[in-house]
Amino acid sequence: MGNYYKKKIISAAAPVLSGLQLHRLFAPFYAGIGQILMLHRVVAEEGQVRIHNHQSLEISPEQFESTLNFYRNKGYRFVSMDQVYEILKSGKTSRPFVAITFDDGYRDNYTTAYPILKKHRIPFTIYITNCIPDRSIILWWYLLEDLVRAQSSISFQWKKNHYSFSCHSPIEKEQAFEKIRTLINQELTKDHERDLLKAIFGHFTDDLYYYSKTIGMNWEEINTLCRDPLATIGAHTVNHRSLRQLEADELAYEIMVSREQIEKQIGRTVEHFAYPFGKASEASLREFQLIKSLGFKTAVTTRMGNIFPAHHRHLECLPRININKASRTEVLQLQSSGMLPCLYHLGKKIVTD
Ligand SMILES: [Zn+2]
């Protein structure tokens, strides 16, 4: 079963499961000692039909604040990624913790999420992919959402192959988004990035860089954030590529240069990392070993999971809980009790691969 359908079923079943209070039975065994929350964007709702997979990157400011309140009311302690590292190293924590993390470096993290976090004095980490503040990335996943939303069919030519996707119904749009996303991740290399994206989006837009200019943070904003001790800046590679597709030298470049350039820009050391995309097909053992050898304190994936003391042996691949529009109170309850991760991974507790 695809992740899309798995998540749809979980989301639909959450109120029933939550009502049955079954999560209380799971909590003693599956809640673990804490959670690392994964967010991307905090933005007001548009009122338009969205691509589910893409919408999973967003939450409204109101829901973001109520999510923070959920954890506060449950007695969780808000911690930085440095504190997650300390807790796992020492094996000591007096009460469950929650760490707030954002991927990529979207401007709304600064304009919308930061004021809320500051008001509540909550530490947070933003994993920057350098090409966003450098304005050298084509945020193709936003273009892709616009494309499938606007068109009823999509066709393009790539490497002598003709690709064609029907996009009439919402489900066809979801499927086209997922198939083209997979194709781009498989085919994208530094050398022919522009050619590939031009082949797909060229007829649709004449500014492939529109989104990086409008929704990405710049270095000045990142530096302002850095002055607040609540903020931690982590690395998220130079070009946000799917790491498993890369040759060893490209992989090392993506990670090492990312860290080096951020350190130069912000004038402090970068000790935490997030894998781009982060599914098993996009980051695995080779990537984990490299991150470990480079001396990062922690690295996070996009695999769903709570944190257990045994994760002290897996600091280079810590799972997270994705927080988005679907993360209503009942879903948060099932996640924090460990029930959802347990069902999702068929009973497996220590999610690493
Ligand atoms: Zn990312």
Short mmCIF file of C-alpha atoms and ligand atoms in Angstrom, two decimals:
data_model
loop_
_atom_site.label_atom_id
_atom_site.label_comp_id
_atom_site.label_asym_id
_atom_site.label_seq_id
_atom_site.Cartn_x
_atom_site.Cartn_y
_atom_site.Cartn_z
CA MET A 1 0.00 0.00 0.00
CA GLY A 2 1.35 3.42 -0.92
CA ASN A 3 2.18 5.96 1.75
CA TYR A 4 -0.55 8.27 0.44
CA TYR A 5 -3.31 5.70 1.05
CA LYS A 6 -1.75 4.57 4.34
CA LYS A 7 -1.81 8.16 5.61
CA LYS A 8 -5.36 8.72 4.30
CA ILE A 9 -6.63 5.66 6.20
CA ILE A 10 -4.80 6.67 9.39
CA SER A 11 -6.18 10.20 9.17
CA ALA A 12 -9.75 8.94 8.63
CA ALA A 13 -9.50 6.39 11.43
CA ALA A 14 -7.85 8.73 13.95
CA PRO A 15 -11.03 10.12 15.57
CA VAL A 16 -12.44 6.59 16.05
CA LEU A 17 -9.18 5.22 17.43
CA SER A 18 -8.76 8.23 19.66
CA GLY A 19 -12.36 7.92 20.92
CA LEU A 20 -11.72 4.31 21.92
CA GLN A 21 -8.86 5.56 24.11
CA LEU A 22 -6.76 2.63 22.88
CA HIS A 23 -3.70 4.86 22.71
CA ARG A 24 -3.58 4.78 26.52
CA LEU A 25 -2.70 1.07 26.27
CA PHE A 26 0.15 1.79 23.85
CA ALA A 27 1.69 4.73 25.73
CA PRO A 28 3.64 2.78 28.41
CA PHE A 29 5.39 0.71 25.71
CA TYR A 30 5.47 2.91 22.62
CA ALA A 31 5.47 6.58 23.70
CA GLY A 32 9.23 6.56 24.24
CA ILE A 33 11.01 9.51 25.86
CA GLY A 34 10.16 12.18 23.34
CA GLN A 35 9.49 13.30 19.81
CA ILE A 36 11.14 15.41 17.17
CA LEU A 37 8.50 17.28 15.19
CA MET A 38 9.11 17.95 11.51
CA LEU A 39 7.57 21.03 9.95
CA HIS A 40 8.17 22.84 6.69
CA ARG A 41 5.91 25.84 6.31
CA VAL A 42 3.58 27.77 8.63
CA VAL A 43 1.16 29.59 6.33
CA ALA A 44 -2.45 30.71 6.33
CA GLU A 45 -4.84 28.46 4.39
CA GLU A 46 -5.50 29.44 0.77
CA GLY A 47 -8.94 27.93 0.32
CA GLN A 48 -7.86 26.16 -2.89
CA VAL A 49 -7.79 22.43 -3.60
CA ARG A 50 -4.26 21.28 -2.88
CA ILE A 51 -2.14 18.26 -3.70
CA HIS A 52 -2.25 16.11 -0.58
CA ASN A 53 1.41 15.12 -0.65
CA HIS A 54 2.39 18.74 -1.01
CA GLN A 55 -0.07 20.10 1.49
CA SER A 56 1.60 17.80 3.99
CA LEU A 57 4.34 20.46 4.11
CA GLU A 58 2.08 23.10 5.63
CA ILE A 59 0.22 24.10 8.77
CA SER A 60 -1.70 27.29 9.63
CA PRO A 61 -0.34 29.66 12.33
CA GLU A 62 -3.39 28.88 14.52
CA GLN A 63 -2.87 25.12 14.26
CA PHE A 64 0.84 25.52 14.86
CA GLU A 65 0.18 27.35 18.11
CA SER A 66 -2.45 24.84 19.22
CA THR A 67 0.05 22.03 18.49
CA LEU A 68 2.56 23.73 20.80
CA ASN A 69 -0.16 24.09 23.44
CA PHE A 70 -1.05 20.39 23.09
CA TYR A 71 2.49 19.39 24.06
CA ARG A 72 2.72 22.05 26.78
CA ASN A 73 -0.55 20.90 28.37
CA LYS A 74 0.66 17.30 28.27
CA GLY A 75 3.70 18.29 30.32
CA TYR A 76 6.29 17.93 27.56
CA ARG A 77 9.54 19.84 27.85
CA PHE A 78 10.52 21.82 24.72
CA VAL A 79 14.15 21.18 23.87
CA SER A 80 16.75 22.14 21.26
CA MET A 81 18.51 19.51 19.11
CA ASP A 82 21.61 20.02 21.30
CA GLN A 83 19.45 18.98 24.26
CA VAL A 84 18.10 15.96 22.34
CA TYR A 85 21.74 14.93 21.84
CA GLU A 86 22.54 15.44 25.53
CA ILE A 87 19.46 13.51 26.66
CA LEU A 88 20.23 10.56 24.37
CA LYS A 89 23.92 10.55 25.31
CA SER A 90 23.23 10.66 29.06
CA GLY A 91 20.07 8.54 28.92
CA LYS A 92 18.51 10.97 31.39
CA THR A 93 15.31 12.95 31.09
CA SER A 94 12.92 13.85 33.89
CA ARG A 95 9.89 14.21 31.60
CA PRO A 96 9.09 13.61 27.93
CA PHE A 97 10.62 16.09 25.49
CA VAL A 98 9.60 17.56 22.17
CA ALA A 99 11.93 19.26 19.69
CA ILE A 100 10.60 21.57 16.97
CA THR A 101 12.37 21.35 13.60
CA PHE A 102 11.78 22.99 10.22
CA ASP A 103 13.23 21.80 6.91
CA ASP A 104 14.52 23.78 3.92
CA GLY A 105 14.45 27.41 5.17
CA TYR A 106 11.15 28.93 4.13
CA ARG A 107 10.62 32.63 4.80
CA ASP A 108 7.43 31.99 6.79
CA ASN A 109 9.57 30.19 9.42
CA TYR A 110 11.01 33.65 10.11
CA THR A 111 7.95 35.84 9.56
CA THR A 112 5.20 33.59 11.00
CA ALA A 113 6.55 30.69 13.10
CA TYR A 114 9.38 32.56 14.84
CA PRO A 115 7.17 35.20 16.53
CA ILE A 116 4.96 32.40 17.93
CA LEU A 117 7.97 30.41 19.18
CA LYS A 118 9.50 33.55 20.66
CA LYS A 119 6.27 34.38 22.48
CA HIS A 120 6.29 30.92 24.11
CA ARG A 121 10.12 30.85 24.59
CA ILE A 122 10.38 27.58 22.65
CA PRO A 123 13.69 26.48 21.09
CA PHE A 124 13.66 25.37 17.45
CA THR A 125 15.96 24.18 14.67
CA ILE A 126 15.86 25.17 11.01
CA TYR A 127 17.72 22.93 8.55
CA ILE A 128 18.86 25.17 5.72
CA THR A 129 19.38 23.93 2.20
CA ASN A 130 21.94 26.49 0.98
CA CYS A 131 20.47 26.93 -2.45
CA ILE A 132 17.39 28.58 -0.91
CA PRO A 133 19.16 31.64 0.59
CA ASP A 134 21.64 31.50 -2.34
CA ARG A 135 18.60 31.73 -4.68
CA SER A 136 20.10 28.99 -6.85
CA ILE A 137 17.41 26.36 -6.43
CA ILE A 138 14.40 25.70 -8.58
CA LEU A 139 11.72 24.77 -6.02
CA TRP A 140 10.29 22.36 -8.53
CA TRP A 141 7.87 20.69 -6.13
CA TYR A 142 5.92 23.98 -5.93
CA LEU A 143 5.97 24.34 -9.72
CA LEU A 144 4.81 20.73 -9.95
CA GLU A 145 1.85 21.38 -7.69
CA ASP A 146 0.88 24.45 -9.75
CA LEU A 147 1.27 22.44 -12.94
CA VAL A 148 -0.92 19.48 -11.96
CA ARG A 149 -3.50 21.79 -10.39
CA ALA A 150 -3.77 23.94 -13.50
CA GLN A 151 -3.66 21.28 -16.24
CA SER A 152 -6.02 18.47 -17.17
CA SER A 153 -3.20 16.61 -18.92
CA ILE A 154 0.58 16.91 -18.87
CA SER A 155 2.98 15.67 -21.50
CA PHE A 156 6.68 16.20 -22.12
CA GLN A 157 9.67 14.67 -23.83
CA TRP A 158 12.75 13.60 -21.88
CA LYS A 159 15.74 11.63 -23.19
CA LYS A 160 13.78 10.53 -26.27
CA ASN A 161 10.94 9.19 -24.08
CA HIS A 162 7.49 10.69 -24.24
CA TYR A 163 5.70 11.06 -20.90
CA SER A 164 2.00 11.69 -20.62
CA PHE A 165 -0.22 12.04 -17.54
CA SER A 166 -3.94 12.53 -17.26
CA CYS A 167 -4.87 15.13 -14.61
CA HIS A 168 -8.64 15.46 -14.78
CA SER A 169 -9.75 14.23 -11.36
CA PRO A 170 -8.22 15.02 -7.95
CA ILE A 171 -6.98 11.44 -7.67
CA GLU A 172 -5.33 11.65 -11.12
CA LYS A 173 -3.69 14.89 -10.05
CA GLU A 174 -2.35 13.20 -6.89
CA GLN A 175 -1.04 10.29 -8.95
CA ALA A 176 0.55 12.54 -11.58
CA PHE A 177 2.23 14.61 -8.84
CA GLU A 178 3.70 11.48 -7.24
CA LYS A 179 4.85 9.93 -10.55
CA ILE A 180 6.48 13.11 -11.85
CA ARG A 181 8.04 13.75 -8.41
CA THR A 182 9.58 10.25 -8.51
CA LEU A 183 10.78 10.74 -12.10
CA ILE A 184 12.43 14.07 -11.23
CA ASN A 185 14.15 12.60 -8.19
CA GLN A 186 15.47 9.71 -10.29
CA GLU A 187 16.58 11.80 -13.24
CA LEU A 188 17.83 14.98 -11.62
CA THR A 189 21.58 15.44 -11.82
CA LYS A 190 23.47 18.71 -11.46
CA ASP A 191 24.50 18.67 -15.14
CA HIS A 192 21.09 18.49 -16.68
CA GLU A 193 18.87 19.90 -13.92
CA ARG A 194 17.77 22.91 -15.96
CA ASP A 195 17.18 20.82 -19.11
CA LEU A 196 15.01 18.34 -17.23
CA LEU A 197 12.98 20.99 -15.41
CA LYS A 198 12.65 23.06 -18.59
CA ALA A 199 11.36 19.99 -20.42
CA ILE A 200 8.67 19.52 -17.75
CA PHE A 201 7.82 23.12 -16.79
CA GLY A 202 9.09 25.14 -19.77
CA HIS A 203 5.67 25.52 -21.40
CA PHE A 204 4.08 26.41 -18.10
CA THR A 205 6.34 29.12 -16.67
CA ASP A 206 9.17 31.34 -17.89
CA ASP A 207 10.58 31.86 -14.37
CA LEU A 208 11.75 28.58 -12.92
CA TYR A 209 13.20 30.46 -9.91
CA TYR A 210 9.97 32.23 -8.96
CA TYR A 211 9.40 30.28 -5.74
CA SER A 212 12.94 30.40 -4.37
CA LYS A 213 12.84 34.20 -4.66
CA THR A 214 9.46 34.60 -3.02
CA ILE A 215 9.13 31.94 -0.33
CA GLY A 216 12.73 31.24 0.72
CA MET A 217 14.62 32.94 3.57
CA ASN A 218 17.69 35.00 2.69
CA TRP A 219 21.01 34.99 4.59
CA GLU A 220 20.18 38.24 6.35
CA GLU A 221 17.01 36.75 7.82
CA ILE A 222 18.90 33.59 8.84
CA ASN A 223 21.52 35.76 10.57
CA THR A 224 18.84 37.69 12.45
CA LEU A 225 17.32 34.41 13.66
CA CYS A 226 20.74 33.18 14.72
CA ARG A 227 21.13 35.99 17.22
CA ASP A 228 18.31 34.45 19.27
CA PRO A 229 19.59 31.62 21.52
CA LEU A 230 16.28 29.82 20.86
CA ALA A 231 17.37 29.17 17.27
CA THR A 232 19.64 26.40 16.00
CA ILE A 233 20.66 26.34 12.35
CA GLY A 234 21.30 22.91 10.86
CA ALA A 235 22.43 21.76 7.40
CA HIS A 236 20.18 20.22 4.76
CA THR A 237 22.65 19.90 1.83
CA VAL A 238 23.64 22.40 -0.85
CA ASN A 239 21.13 21.50 -3.56
CA HIS A 240 18.40 19.43 -1.89
CA ARG A 241 19.02 16.36 -4.02
CA SER A 242 17.88 12.82 -3.27
CA LEU A 243 21.16 11.63 -1.72
CA ARG A 244 21.00 7.94 -2.61
CA GLN A 245 21.13 8.77 -6.32
CA LEU A 246 24.45 10.60 -5.95
CA GLU A 247 28.00 9.43 -6.62
CA ALA A 248 30.23 9.35 -3.50
CA ASP A 249 32.01 12.62 -4.38
CA GLU A 250 28.74 14.44 -5.06
CA LEU A 251 27.32 13.15 -1.78
CA ALA A 252 30.34 14.41 0.18
CA TYR A 253 30.11 17.77 -1.60
CA GLU A 254 26.40 18.18 -0.79
CA ILE A 255 26.94 17.59 2.92
CA MET A 256 30.37 19.09 3.61
CA VAL A 257 30.04 22.24 1.51
CA SER A 258 26.58 22.85 2.92
CA ARG A 259 27.93 22.84 6.46
CA GLU A 260 31.02 24.90 5.53
CA GLN A 261 29.03 27.63 3.76
CA ILE A 262 26.42 27.96 6.49
CA GLU A 263 29.17 28.20 9.13
CA LYS A 264 30.82 30.94 7.09
CA GLN A 265 27.55 32.84 6.72
CA ILE A 266 26.42 32.64 10.35
CA GLY A 267 29.78 32.55 12.12
CA ARG A 268 29.11 29.49 14.27
CA THR A 269 29.46 25.72 14.03
CA VAL A 270 26.76 23.58 12.45
CA GLU A 271 26.28 20.30 14.29
CA HIS A 272 22.90 19.00 13.17
CA PHE A 273 21.72 17.68 9.81
CA ALA A 274 18.48 16.67 8.06
CA TYR A 275 18.41 14.38 4.99
CA PRO A 276 16.53 15.91 2.03
CA PHE A 277 13.33 13.96 1.28
CA GLY A 278 14.57 11.40 3.84
CA LYS A 279 12.65 8.26 2.94
CA ALA A 280 14.51 4.92 2.86
CA SER A 281 14.82 5.19 -0.93
CA GLU A 282 16.35 8.65 -0.56
CA ALA A 283 18.76 8.29 2.39
CA SER A 284 20.14 5.09 3.84
CA LEU A 285 23.15 3.35 5.36
CA ARG A 286 25.83 4.96 3.15
CA GLU A 287 24.49 8.44 3.94
CA PHE A 288 24.10 7.66 7.65
CA GLN A 289 27.70 6.43 7.90
CA LEU A 290 29.05 9.51 6.19
CA ILE A 291 27.11 11.85 8.50
CA LYS A 292 28.46 9.94 11.51
CA SER A 293 32.03 10.11 10.24
CA LEU A 294 31.72 13.87 9.69
CA GLY A 295 31.00 14.39 13.39
CA PHE A 296 27.46 15.80 13.32
CA LYS A 297 25.83 15.48 16.73
CA THR A 298 22.47 14.41 15.29
CA ALA A 299 20.78 13.86 11.94
CA VAL A 300 17.08 13.41 11.28
CA THR A 301 15.15 11.51 8.63
CA THR A 302 11.51 11.86 7.55
CA ARG A 303 10.60 8.36 8.85
CA MET A 304 7.73 8.45 11.35
CA GLY A 305 8.74 7.49 14.87
CA ASN A 306 9.03 8.49 18.52
CA ILE A 307 12.40 8.65 20.27
CA PHE A 308 13.51 5.89 22.65
CA PRO A 309 16.67 5.63 24.81
CA ALA A 310 18.01 3.06 22.29
CA HIS A 311 18.26 5.85 19.72
CA HIS A 312 21.54 6.86 21.40
CA ARG A 313 23.07 4.28 19.03
CA HIS A 314 21.32 5.88 16.04
CA LEU A 315 21.98 9.59 16.46
CA GLU A 316 22.66 9.81 12.71
CA CYS A 317 19.14 8.69 11.73
CA LEU A 318 16.57 9.92 14.23
CA PRO A 319 12.94 9.59 13.13
CA ARG A 320 10.46 12.44 13.37
CA ILE A 321 6.75 13.13 13.51
CA ASN A 322 5.45 15.09 10.54
CA ILE A 323 3.23 17.96 11.64
CA ASN A 324 0.83 19.32 9.04
CA LYS A 325 -2.83 20.16 8.45
CA ALA A 326 -3.81 16.57 9.24
CA SER A 327 -2.23 16.78 12.71
CA ARG A 328 -5.42 17.43 14.61
CA THR A 329 -5.54 16.88 18.39
CA GLU A 330 -6.67 13.26 18.06
CA VAL A 331 -3.81 12.54 15.62
CA LEU A 332 -1.32 14.22 17.99
CA GLN A 333 -2.68 12.02 20.78
CA LEU A 334 -2.18 8.83 18.74
CA GLN A 335 1.29 9.93 17.69
CA SER A 336 2.56 11.00 21.09
CA SER A 337 1.30 7.75 22.67
CA GLY A 338 3.33 5.87 20.02
CA MET A 339 0.21 4.09 18.77
CA LEU A 340 0.35 5.50 15.23
CA PRO A 341 4.07 4.89 14.69
CA CYS A 342 3.58 1.37 16.11
CA LEU A 343 0.73 0.56 13.69
CA TYR A 344 2.52 2.25 10.79
CA HIS A 345 5.68 0.17 11.34
CA LEU A 346 3.80 -2.99 12.36
CA GLY A 347 5.06 -2.98 15.93
CA LYS A 348 8.63 -1.89 15.26
CA LYS A 349 9.74 0.59 17.93
CA ILE A 350 13.21 1.82 17.01
CA VAL A 351 12.74 3.31 13.57
CA THR A 352 16.04 3.77 11.81
CA ASP A 353 15.74 2.42 8.26
ZN ZN B 1 13.80 19.40 2.57
#
